Each structure stands twice: as C-alpha cells, then as structure tokens.
Coordinates of C-alpha atoms in Angstrom, one line a residue:
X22 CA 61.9 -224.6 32.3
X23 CA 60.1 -227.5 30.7
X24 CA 56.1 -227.4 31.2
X25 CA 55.4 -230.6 28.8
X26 CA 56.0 -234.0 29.6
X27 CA 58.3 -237.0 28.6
X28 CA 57.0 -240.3 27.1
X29 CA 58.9 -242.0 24.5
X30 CA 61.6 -239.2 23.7
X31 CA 58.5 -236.8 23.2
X32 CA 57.7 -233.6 25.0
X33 CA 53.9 -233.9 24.7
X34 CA 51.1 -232.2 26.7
X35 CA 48.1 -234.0 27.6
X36 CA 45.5 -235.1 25.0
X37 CA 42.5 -233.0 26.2
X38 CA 45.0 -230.2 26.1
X39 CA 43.9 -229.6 29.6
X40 CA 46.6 -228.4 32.3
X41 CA 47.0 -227.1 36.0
X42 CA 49.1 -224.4 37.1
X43 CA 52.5 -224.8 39.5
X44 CA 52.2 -222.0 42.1
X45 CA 55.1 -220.3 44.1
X46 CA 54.0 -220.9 47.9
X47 CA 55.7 -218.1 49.1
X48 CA 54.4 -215.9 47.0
X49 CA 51.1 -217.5 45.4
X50 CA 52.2 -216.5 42.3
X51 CA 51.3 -218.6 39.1
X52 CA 55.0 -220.2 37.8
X53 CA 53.4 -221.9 34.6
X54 CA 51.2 -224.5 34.0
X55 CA 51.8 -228.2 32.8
X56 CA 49.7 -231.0 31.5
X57 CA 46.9 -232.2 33.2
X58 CA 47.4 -236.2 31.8
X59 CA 45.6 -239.4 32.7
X60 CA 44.8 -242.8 32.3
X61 CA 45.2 -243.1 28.4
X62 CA 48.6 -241.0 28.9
X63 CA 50.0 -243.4 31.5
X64 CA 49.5 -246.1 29.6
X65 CA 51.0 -245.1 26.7
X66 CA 54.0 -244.3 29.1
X67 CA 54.3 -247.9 29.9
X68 CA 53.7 -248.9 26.3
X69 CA 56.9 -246.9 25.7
X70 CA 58.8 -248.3 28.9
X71 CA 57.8 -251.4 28.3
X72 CA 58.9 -251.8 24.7
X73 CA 62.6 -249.8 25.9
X74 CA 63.1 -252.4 28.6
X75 CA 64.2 -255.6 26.7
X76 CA 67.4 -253.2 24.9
X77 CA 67.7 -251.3 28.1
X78 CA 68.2 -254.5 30.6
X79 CA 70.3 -256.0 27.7
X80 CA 73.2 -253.4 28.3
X81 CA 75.9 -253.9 30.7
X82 CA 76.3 -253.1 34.0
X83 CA 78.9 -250.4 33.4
X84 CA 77.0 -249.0 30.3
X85 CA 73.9 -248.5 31.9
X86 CA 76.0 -246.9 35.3
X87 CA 78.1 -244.8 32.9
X88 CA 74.9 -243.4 32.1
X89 CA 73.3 -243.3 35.6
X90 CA 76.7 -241.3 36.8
X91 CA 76.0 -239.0 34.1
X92 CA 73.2 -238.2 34.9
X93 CA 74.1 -237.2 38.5
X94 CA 77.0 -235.0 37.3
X95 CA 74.6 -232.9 34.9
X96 CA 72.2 -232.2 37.7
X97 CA 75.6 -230.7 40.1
X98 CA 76.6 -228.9 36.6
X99 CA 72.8 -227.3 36.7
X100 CA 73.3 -227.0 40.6
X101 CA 71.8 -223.7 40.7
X102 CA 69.6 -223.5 38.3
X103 CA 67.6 -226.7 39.7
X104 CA 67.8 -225.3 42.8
X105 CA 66.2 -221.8 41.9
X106 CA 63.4 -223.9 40.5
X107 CA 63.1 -225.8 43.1
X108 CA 62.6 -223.2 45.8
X109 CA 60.2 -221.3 43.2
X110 CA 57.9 -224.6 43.0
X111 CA 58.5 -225.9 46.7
X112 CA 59.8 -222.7 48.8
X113 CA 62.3 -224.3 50.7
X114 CA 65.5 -221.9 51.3
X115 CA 67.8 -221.7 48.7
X116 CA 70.5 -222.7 50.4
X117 CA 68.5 -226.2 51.3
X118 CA 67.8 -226.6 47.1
X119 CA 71.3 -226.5 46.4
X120 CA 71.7 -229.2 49.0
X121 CA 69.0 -231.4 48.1
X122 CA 70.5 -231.0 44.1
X123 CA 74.1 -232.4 46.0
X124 CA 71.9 -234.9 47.8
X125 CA 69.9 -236.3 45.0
X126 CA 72.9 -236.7 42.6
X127 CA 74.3 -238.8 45.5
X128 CA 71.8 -241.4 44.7
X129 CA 72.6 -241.5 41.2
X130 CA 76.5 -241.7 41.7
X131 CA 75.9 -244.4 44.3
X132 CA 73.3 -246.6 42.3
X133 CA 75.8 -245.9 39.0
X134 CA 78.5 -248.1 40.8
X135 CA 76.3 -250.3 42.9
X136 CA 74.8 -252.0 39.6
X137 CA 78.2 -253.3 38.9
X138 CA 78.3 -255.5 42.2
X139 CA 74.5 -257.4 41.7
X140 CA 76.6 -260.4 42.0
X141 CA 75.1 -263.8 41.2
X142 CA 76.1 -267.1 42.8
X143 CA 77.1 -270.6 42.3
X144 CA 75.8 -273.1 45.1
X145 CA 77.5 -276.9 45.2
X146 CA 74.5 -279.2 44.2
X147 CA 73.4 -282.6 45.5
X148 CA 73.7 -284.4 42.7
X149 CA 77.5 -284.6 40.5
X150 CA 75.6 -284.4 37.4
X151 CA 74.3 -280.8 38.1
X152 CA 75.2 -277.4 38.7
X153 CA 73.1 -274.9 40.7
X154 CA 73.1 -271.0 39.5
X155 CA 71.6 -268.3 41.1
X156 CA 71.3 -265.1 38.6
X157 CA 70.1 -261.8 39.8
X158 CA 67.8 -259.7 37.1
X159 CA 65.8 -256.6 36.2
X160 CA 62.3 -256.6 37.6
X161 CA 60.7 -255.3 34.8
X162 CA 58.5 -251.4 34.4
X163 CA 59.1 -249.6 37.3
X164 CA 56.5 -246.8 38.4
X165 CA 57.7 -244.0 40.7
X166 CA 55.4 -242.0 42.4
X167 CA 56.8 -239.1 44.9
X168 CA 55.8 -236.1 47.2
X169 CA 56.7 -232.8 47.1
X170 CA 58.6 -231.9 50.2
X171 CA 62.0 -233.0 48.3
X172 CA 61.0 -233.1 44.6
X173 CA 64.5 -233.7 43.3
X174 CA 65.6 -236.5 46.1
X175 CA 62.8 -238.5 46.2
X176 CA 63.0 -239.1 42.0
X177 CA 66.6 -240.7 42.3
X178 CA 66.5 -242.4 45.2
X179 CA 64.5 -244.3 43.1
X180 CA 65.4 -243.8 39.9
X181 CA 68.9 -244.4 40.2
X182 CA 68.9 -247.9 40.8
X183 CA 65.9 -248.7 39.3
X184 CA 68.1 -247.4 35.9
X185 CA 71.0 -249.4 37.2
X186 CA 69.7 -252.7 37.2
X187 CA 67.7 -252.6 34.1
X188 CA 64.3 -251.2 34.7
X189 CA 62.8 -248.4 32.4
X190 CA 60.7 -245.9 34.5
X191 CA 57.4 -244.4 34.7
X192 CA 57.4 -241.1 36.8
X193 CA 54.4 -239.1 38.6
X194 CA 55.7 -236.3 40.4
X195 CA 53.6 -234.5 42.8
X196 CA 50.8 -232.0 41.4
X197 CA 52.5 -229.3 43.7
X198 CA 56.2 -229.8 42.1
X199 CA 56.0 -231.1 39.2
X200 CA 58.9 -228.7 37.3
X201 CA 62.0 -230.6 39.2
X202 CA 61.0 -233.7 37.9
X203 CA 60.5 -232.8 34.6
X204 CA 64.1 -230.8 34.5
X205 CA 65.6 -234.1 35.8
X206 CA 64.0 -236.7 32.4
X207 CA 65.1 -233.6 29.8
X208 CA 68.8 -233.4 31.6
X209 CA 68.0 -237.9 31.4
X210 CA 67.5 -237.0 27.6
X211 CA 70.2 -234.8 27.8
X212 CA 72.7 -237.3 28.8
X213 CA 71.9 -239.8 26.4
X214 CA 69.6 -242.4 28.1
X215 CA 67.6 -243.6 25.6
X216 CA 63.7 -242.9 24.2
X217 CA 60.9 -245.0 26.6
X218 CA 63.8 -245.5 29.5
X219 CA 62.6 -242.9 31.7
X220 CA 59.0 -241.0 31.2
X221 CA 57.8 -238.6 33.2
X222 CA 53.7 -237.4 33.2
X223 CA 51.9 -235.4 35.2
X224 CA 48.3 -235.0 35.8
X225 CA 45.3 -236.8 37.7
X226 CA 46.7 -239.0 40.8
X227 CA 43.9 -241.6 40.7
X228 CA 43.8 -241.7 36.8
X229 CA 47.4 -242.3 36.7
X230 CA 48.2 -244.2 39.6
X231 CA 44.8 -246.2 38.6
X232 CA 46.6 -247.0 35.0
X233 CA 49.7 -248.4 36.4
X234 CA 48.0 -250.8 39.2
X235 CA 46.1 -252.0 36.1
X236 CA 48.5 -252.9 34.2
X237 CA 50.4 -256.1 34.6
X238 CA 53.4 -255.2 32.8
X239 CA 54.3 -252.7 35.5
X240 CA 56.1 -255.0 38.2
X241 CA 57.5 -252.8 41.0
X242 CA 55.6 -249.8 42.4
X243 CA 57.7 -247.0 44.8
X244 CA 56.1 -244.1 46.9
X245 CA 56.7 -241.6 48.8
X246 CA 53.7 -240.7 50.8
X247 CA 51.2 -240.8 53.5
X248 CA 49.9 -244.1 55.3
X249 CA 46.3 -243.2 53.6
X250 CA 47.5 -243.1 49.9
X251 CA 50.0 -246.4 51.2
X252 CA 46.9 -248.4 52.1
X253 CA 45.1 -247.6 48.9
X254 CA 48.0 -248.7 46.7
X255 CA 48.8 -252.0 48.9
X256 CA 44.9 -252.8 47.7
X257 CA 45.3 -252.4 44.1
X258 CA 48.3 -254.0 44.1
X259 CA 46.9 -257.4 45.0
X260 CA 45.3 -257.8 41.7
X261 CA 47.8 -258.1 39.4
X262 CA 50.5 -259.0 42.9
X263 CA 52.5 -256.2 42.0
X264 CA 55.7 -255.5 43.9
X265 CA 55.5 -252.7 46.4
X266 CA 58.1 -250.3 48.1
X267 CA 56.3 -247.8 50.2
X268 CA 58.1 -244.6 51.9
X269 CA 55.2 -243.4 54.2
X270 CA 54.3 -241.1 57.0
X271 CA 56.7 -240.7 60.4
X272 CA 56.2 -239.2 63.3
X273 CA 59.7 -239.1 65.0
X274 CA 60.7 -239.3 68.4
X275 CA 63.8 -237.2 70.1
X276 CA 65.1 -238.5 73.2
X277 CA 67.0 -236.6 75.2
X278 CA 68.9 -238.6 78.4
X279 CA 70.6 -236.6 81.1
X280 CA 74.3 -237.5 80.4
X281 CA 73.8 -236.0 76.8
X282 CA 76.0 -233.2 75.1
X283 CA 74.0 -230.7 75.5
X284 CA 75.1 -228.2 73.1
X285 CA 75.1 -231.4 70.8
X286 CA 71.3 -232.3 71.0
X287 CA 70.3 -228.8 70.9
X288 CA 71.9 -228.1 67.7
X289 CA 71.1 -231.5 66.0
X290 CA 67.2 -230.5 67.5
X291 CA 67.0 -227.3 65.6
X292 CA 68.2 -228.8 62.3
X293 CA 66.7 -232.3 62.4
X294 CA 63.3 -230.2 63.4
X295 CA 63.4 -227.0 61.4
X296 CA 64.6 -228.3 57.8
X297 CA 62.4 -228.0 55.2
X298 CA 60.1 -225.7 57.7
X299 CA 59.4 -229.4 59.2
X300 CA 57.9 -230.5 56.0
X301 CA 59.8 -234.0 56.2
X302 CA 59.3 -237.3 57.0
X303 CA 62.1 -238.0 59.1
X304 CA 62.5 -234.8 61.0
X305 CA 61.7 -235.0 64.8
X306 CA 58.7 -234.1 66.3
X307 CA 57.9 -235.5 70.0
X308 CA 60.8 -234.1 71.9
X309 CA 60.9 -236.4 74.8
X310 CA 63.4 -235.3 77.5
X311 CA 64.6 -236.7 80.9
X312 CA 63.9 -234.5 83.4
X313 CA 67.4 -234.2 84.9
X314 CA 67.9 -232.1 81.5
X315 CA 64.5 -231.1 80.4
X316 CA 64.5 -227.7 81.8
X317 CA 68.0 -226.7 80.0
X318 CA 67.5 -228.3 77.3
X319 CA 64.1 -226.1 76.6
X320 CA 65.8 -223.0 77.7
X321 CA 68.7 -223.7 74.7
X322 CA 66.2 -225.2 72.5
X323 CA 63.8 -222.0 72.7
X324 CA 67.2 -219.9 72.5
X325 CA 67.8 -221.3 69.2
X326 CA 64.1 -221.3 67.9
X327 CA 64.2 -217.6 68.3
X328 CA 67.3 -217.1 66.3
X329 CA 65.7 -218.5 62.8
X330 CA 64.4 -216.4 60.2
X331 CA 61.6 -216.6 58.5
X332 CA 60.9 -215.7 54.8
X333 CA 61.0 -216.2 51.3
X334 CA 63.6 -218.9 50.5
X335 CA 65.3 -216.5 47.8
X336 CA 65.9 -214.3 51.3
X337 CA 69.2 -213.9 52.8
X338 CA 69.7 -216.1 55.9
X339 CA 66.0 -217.4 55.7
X340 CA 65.9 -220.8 58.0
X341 CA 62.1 -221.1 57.7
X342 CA 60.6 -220.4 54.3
X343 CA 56.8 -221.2 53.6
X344 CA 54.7 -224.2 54.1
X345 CA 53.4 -226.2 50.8
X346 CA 49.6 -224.7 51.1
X347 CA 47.1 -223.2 53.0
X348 CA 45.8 -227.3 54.2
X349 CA 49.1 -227.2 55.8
X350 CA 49.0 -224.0 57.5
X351 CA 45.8 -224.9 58.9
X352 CA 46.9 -228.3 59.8
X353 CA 49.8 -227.0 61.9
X354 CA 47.4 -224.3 63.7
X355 CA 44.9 -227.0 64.4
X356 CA 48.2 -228.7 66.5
X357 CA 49.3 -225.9 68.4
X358 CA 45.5 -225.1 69.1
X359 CA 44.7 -228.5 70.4
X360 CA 48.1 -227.9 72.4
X361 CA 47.2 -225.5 74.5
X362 CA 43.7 -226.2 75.1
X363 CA 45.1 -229.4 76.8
X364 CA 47.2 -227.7 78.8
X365 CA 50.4 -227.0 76.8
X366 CA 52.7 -223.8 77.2
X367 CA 54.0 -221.6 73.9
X368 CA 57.7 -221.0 74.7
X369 CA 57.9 -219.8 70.8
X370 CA 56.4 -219.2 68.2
X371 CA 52.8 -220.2 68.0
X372 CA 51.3 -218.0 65.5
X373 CA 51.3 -217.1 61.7
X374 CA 53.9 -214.9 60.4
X375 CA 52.7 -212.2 58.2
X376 CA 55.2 -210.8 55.5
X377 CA 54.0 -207.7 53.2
X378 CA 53.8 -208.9 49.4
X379 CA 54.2 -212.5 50.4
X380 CA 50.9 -215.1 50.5
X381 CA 49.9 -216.0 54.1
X382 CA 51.4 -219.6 54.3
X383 CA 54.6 -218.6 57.0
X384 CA 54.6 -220.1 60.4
X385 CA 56.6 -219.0 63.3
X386 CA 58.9 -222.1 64.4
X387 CA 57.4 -223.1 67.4
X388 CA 58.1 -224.5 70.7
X389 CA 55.7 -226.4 72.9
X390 CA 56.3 -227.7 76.4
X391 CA 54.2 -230.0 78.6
X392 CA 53.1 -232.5 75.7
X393 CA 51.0 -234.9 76.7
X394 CA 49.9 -238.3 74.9
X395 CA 46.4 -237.0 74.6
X396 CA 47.5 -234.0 71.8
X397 CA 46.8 -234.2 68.7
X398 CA 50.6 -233.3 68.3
X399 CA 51.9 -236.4 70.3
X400 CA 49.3 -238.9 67.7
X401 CA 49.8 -237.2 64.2
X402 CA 52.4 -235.7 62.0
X403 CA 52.0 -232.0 61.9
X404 CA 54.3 -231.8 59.6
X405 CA 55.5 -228.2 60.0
X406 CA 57.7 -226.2 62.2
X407 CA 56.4 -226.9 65.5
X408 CA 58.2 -228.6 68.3
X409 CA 56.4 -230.1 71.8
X410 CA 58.7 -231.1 74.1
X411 CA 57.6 -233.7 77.4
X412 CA 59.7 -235.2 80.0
X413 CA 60.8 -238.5 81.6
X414 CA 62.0 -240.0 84.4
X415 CA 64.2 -243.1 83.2
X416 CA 65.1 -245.2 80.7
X417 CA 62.5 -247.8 80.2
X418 CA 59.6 -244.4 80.6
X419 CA 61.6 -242.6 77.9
X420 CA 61.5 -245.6 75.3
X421 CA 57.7 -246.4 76.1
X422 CA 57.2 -243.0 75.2
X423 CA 59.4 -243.1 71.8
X424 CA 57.4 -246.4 70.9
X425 CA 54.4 -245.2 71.6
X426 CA 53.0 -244.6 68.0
X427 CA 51.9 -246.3 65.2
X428 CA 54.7 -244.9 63.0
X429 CA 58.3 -246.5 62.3
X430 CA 60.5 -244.2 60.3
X431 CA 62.9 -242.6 62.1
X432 CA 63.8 -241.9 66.0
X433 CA 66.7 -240.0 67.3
X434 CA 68.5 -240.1 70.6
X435 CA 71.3 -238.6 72.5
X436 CA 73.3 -240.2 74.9
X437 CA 77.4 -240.4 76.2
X438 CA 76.5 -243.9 78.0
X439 CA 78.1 -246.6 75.3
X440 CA 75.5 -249.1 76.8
X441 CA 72.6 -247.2 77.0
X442 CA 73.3 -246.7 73.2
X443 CA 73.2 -250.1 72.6
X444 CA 70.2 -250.7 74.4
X445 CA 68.2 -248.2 73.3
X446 CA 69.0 -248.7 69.7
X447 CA 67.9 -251.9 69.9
X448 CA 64.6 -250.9 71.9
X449 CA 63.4 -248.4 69.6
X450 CA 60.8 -249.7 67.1
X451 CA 61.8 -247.7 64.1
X452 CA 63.4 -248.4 61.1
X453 CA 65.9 -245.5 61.1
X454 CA 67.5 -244.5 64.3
X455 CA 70.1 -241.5 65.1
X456 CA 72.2 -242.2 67.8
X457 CA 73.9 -238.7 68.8
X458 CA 73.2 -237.9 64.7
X459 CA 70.1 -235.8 63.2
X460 CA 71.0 -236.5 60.2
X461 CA 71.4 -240.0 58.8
X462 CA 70.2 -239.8 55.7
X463 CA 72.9 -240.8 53.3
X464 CA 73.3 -242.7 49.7
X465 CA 74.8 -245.8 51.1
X466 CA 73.0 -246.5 53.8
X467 CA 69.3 -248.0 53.8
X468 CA 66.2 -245.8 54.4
X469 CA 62.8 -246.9 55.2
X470 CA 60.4 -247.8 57.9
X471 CA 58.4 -250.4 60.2
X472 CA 54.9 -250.5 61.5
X473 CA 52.6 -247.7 59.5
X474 CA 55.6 -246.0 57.9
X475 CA 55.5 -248.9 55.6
X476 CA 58.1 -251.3 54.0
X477 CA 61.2 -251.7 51.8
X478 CA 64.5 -249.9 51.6
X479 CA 66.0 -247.4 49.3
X480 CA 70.0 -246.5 49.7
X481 CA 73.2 -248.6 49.5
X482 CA 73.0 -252.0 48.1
X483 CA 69.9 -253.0 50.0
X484 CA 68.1 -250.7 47.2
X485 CA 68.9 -252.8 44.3
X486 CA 67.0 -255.6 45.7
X487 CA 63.9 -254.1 45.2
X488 CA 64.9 -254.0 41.4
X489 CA 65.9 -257.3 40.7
X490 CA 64.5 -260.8 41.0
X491 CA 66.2 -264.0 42.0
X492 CA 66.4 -267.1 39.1
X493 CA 67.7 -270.4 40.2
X494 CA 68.9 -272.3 37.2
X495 CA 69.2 -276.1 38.2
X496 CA 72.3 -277.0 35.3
X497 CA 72.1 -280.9 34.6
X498 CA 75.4 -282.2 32.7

C-alpha cells in the first residue's frame, strides 16, 4: 500500500511532513496516513509534467497506447488486491471493487486504441496554389481532480485518454480515498510510463486546486464533483481561460409507464438505485411511476428492498455497505425526515442500521411513497440509499416531472411502446438517458451532463476531444 506520493518518478511526502489519515467507513478504523501537500507541492507537480510533456506528446500513437493498454491489464492482474483496498478506503462491497477494477481498466483499454484514430484532415482550398490541413494535437498539462464514490473509475476515465493523446497528468484524489489512486501512478510506474507523465499528490483541496488554476501551463482541468465545487472552478478558470470538463451533481429521474416489463424495471430499480449504497451520480432517485402501475410496481420494488443486506463490504452477500461519513448519514436522515413530515409514507427502511463492532455510518435501503415536489428529496441529491417513489397520470405529466430539476445527468425510463421511446428520449432534458437500461455506463459511449450537472464528455471517441486542439495549417505552393 503506498502512503507517499508521485511527482517526477519520486515517492515524496509533503514538505511540512504533515499528513491526514485514510479511515475505513465501515469500521472507523485508521488505514494509514498520507501526505498532507499543497500549493508549493502542486506546482512542482506541474513543473515535472510540464517538462515530460514535449518527449511524452512526441511518441507515437501506438507507443504511447501500448503503454495506456498496459496499464489497464496490470490493474485486472492486481484485480483483487485493488479491490480489497478499495473497499477498506471507500466501503463499497467487495464484489462492486472488483467490478469497478474491470470497469476502470475499460477506460484505459478503450483510450489505448482510440488514440490511434485522432485522425487529421485535408480540406480542398480556394486557391490552386494552396493546400489546407487540419492537424489534431495534445492539449498540454492536464489536471484531474476526482471524488470518492468510485476512486479507481473516475482516475481513468480521465487519465486514459488524456495519456493517449499526449497529455502528462496532474492527479488530486479525494481526501477520503486517496490509496486507489496512488496504487494506480506506482502500477503507471510499474509499467513503464515515464518520470513527470503522470503525478499523483494529495493534500489541501483549495491549496492544490488554487495552484493549478494559477498556473497557465495547466491547459485542461477535469472533475468529478458537486455543482458548488463546479462553480468555483468555472471562476478560476477564467483567468488564465483554462479548458474545463466538469462531471457534477445528478439527481436522476426513473419513469415507470404502464406498458413496462415489470419484472424488468423492478430489477433495473434495485441495482440502478442501491449500487454503491446510492453514493453515485447517475443512480436514480425520483421514482416517478404511472399510476396504472404505481401500486405493483411499489409492492415489487419494496419486495426487493427488503431482500438486501446490509454490512461490512468484506461480508458475504452484503448489497448495502456503509455510507462515506457521518455528513452523509446525516444528510440522508435529514431527507427521509423532511419526507415524512410532508406527508410521505416508509414502505422500507427508514432508519439507521446498527451493527456490533462496526461505526454507525449504515443505513437501511429505503423506500418512500407519496413524493411530492415540495421534499427536500424531490430538489436535492441525497445521495444514499433511499428511494421516493410518486405517480402520474400520462405521458406529458410524467416527463414534466422527470424535467423538473436543475440537474442533467442521467434519467431512466421503461417502456414496450417503440414510439413512446422515441419521444420520450428526445423529451428528457438529460444528458444520459436509459431507455429500458439502468445501466449505461460503458467505455465507448459518452458520459456527461446538461443544465447544473455540467459540461463535456468522457467515453468513446467524444473523450479525446477534450484532449486535443484543432490546428489549421493554410499550405501555400
């Protein structure tokens, strides 16, 4: 387990010597500590990316993917032993680590064969004395900063293809999971990618995240995160006009139609709601149901509810392991309170679960009926394992409903009408949408939202734009 950081090929700690500890939220154990770093620290990381990136961009293609590919095929070699860490740091089941390893070294294999294809172009000129090219190239510094709700994933989503077309890296992980990250630059070092490519520093978010918006040789930012932290790095940014990519908060809709497969949307309900104990951006959250269905559809959905386990993620069958911190307990309690006092009904769940030996941060999944607009838990991301559930009378009510927020991510729906599924496809204001599917998320397709869920895509080849610039070369003869 490596508890120091990467910058230039060094494992270094931070200059005051300072450091916070990484806790297990199951258990509230102390894991280690690792180095509480800063401004001067993420400098000095882009001193080293930035002096790495004129060798690094100057490779080929298939070099730098060979590499990239690599890198992904170490992390399935280590597939359980990044996943035990991972569920120490982050307490998601084990069984969902292993997974997310899979997952997050489909972003590398993706990215290490997508940089082969940044194709330029050749466009007939006005003029027979010229030639017009259009070449596509590396950015520059990239900085990545991601969450902790899927500390493996999140880093190669973007680091992938920020390798693949040329760009060195700059890393801040999130204070809560730092250990993933750090296991992914020494398997980078591993591998062979080579000194100042790819740093990784933890620490101080406004000290580091300060540095890089400072800096004008960083050219592309990427997070993962909440609107509020969004809006604070679209400010900074404007100084030096930095390129931005941000990932940020969802709050997803589930509709529900009356011609749906039943079985179907219950199923894809429990798993699009209940992974990660709810602790992800995409999973649903306003279940909104037409009425025709609404009262079978609760009746499975509570069924199912009731059948998850809850528990350390090291736990055999565990479906619900802890949430990130006490904040987030209390968040989710605040939800379910607000809830009922507007007139809510508990169908599951609804309260702590308490498990001898284990810290107090376990939440029963949790089903709520009669949501109304006027919950908390119809405005905000509670983002934990609790599920309100409302109903609707026809189309057009059901997609006012979904589009009634100020997020974009992701929205789900279930349907056997082939037109409605156009329709309502096209209706919802999101910029993911699962049409009979809770789970979309794959490698070569693109991820990212509208509205306050923020801008830019990561997956497939819409990915590598964010990486790259265009250059029009006007040729004369």
């Amino acid at each position: 387990m490596r508890t120091e950081c990467l910058i230039n090929g060094e494992w270094v700690g931070a200059d005051s010597g300072k450091t916070f500890e990484v806790t297990n939220p199951a258990t509230g154990r102390v894991l280690t500590s690792v180095p509480r770093m800063g401004g001067a620290e993420a400098r000095r990381a882009v001193d080293a990316a930035f002096a790495a990136w004129p060798a690094w961009r100057s490779r080929t293609a298939a070099d730098r993917g060979k590499l990239v590919g690599e890198l992904g095929r170490a992390m399935m070699r280590d597939q359980d032993r990044l996943a035990g860490l991972m569920t120490a740091e982050q307490g998601k089941p084990l069984g969902e680590s292993k997974g997310e390893i899979a997952y997050a070294a489909s972003f590398l294999e993706w990215a290490s064969e997508e940089g082969k294809r940044l194709y330029g172009e050749i466009i007939p000129a006005s003029a027979a004395g010229k030639r017009i090219l259009v070449l596509r190239q590396s950015v520059g510094v990239a900085a990545i900063i991601t969450p902790w709700n899927f500390p493996a994933a999140m880093i190669t989503r973007k680091l992938g293809p920020a390798l693949a077309c040329g760009c060195p890296v700059v890393i801040k992980p999130a204070e809560d999971t730092p250990l993933s990250a750090l296991a992914i630059a020494e398997l980078a070092e591993e591998v062979g990618i080579p000194a100042g490519v790819v740093n990784v520093i933890t620490g101080e978010a406004k000290a580091i995240g300060g540095a890089w918006l400072d800096d004008d040789r960083v050219r592309k930012l990427s997070f993962t995160g909440s609107t509020e932290v969004g809006r604070v790095l679209m400010k900074g940014a404007s100084e030096h006009l930095l390129r931005l990519s941000l990932e940020l908060g969802g709050h997803a809709p589930f509709l529900v139609f009356d011609d749906a497969d039943l079985d179907k949307a219950v199923a894809a309900a429990t798993a699009c709601k209940f992974r990660n104990a709810g602790q992800t951006c995409i999973c649903a959250n306003r279940f909104i149901v037409q009425e025709g269905i609404h009262d079978a559809f609760v009746e499975r959905f509570a069924e199912a509810i009731n059948d998850l386990k809850v528990g350390e993620g090291t736990g055999d069958g565990v479906s619900i392991g802890p949430l990130i911190n006490d904040a987030a307990v209390e968040k989710v309690e605040s939800h379910v309170r607000d809830a009922i006092g507007k007139g809510g009904t508990v169908r599951a769940g609804g309260e702590r679960v308490r498990i001898d030996g284990l810290a107090d941060r376990f939440y029963a999944p949790t089903l709520i009926t009669g949501m109304t607009p006027e919950m908390k838990i119809f405005r905000e991301e509670t983002f934990g394992p609790v599920a309100a559930v409302t109903r609707f009378k026809d189309e057009d009510e059901g997609v006012r409903l979904a589009n009634d927020s100020e997020y974009g991510l992701a929205a789900y729906f279930f349907t056997r009408d082939a037109s409605r599924l156009m329709r309502v496809a096209e209706a919802l204001e999101y910029g993911i949408v699962g049409a009979n599917d809770g789970g979309p998320s794959t490698a070569q397709a693109p991820f990212g939202g509208v509205k306050h869920s923020g801008f830019g895509r990561e997956g497939g080849r819409y990915v590598m734009d964010e990486y790259t610039e265009i250059k029009y070369v006007s040729w004369g003869l």
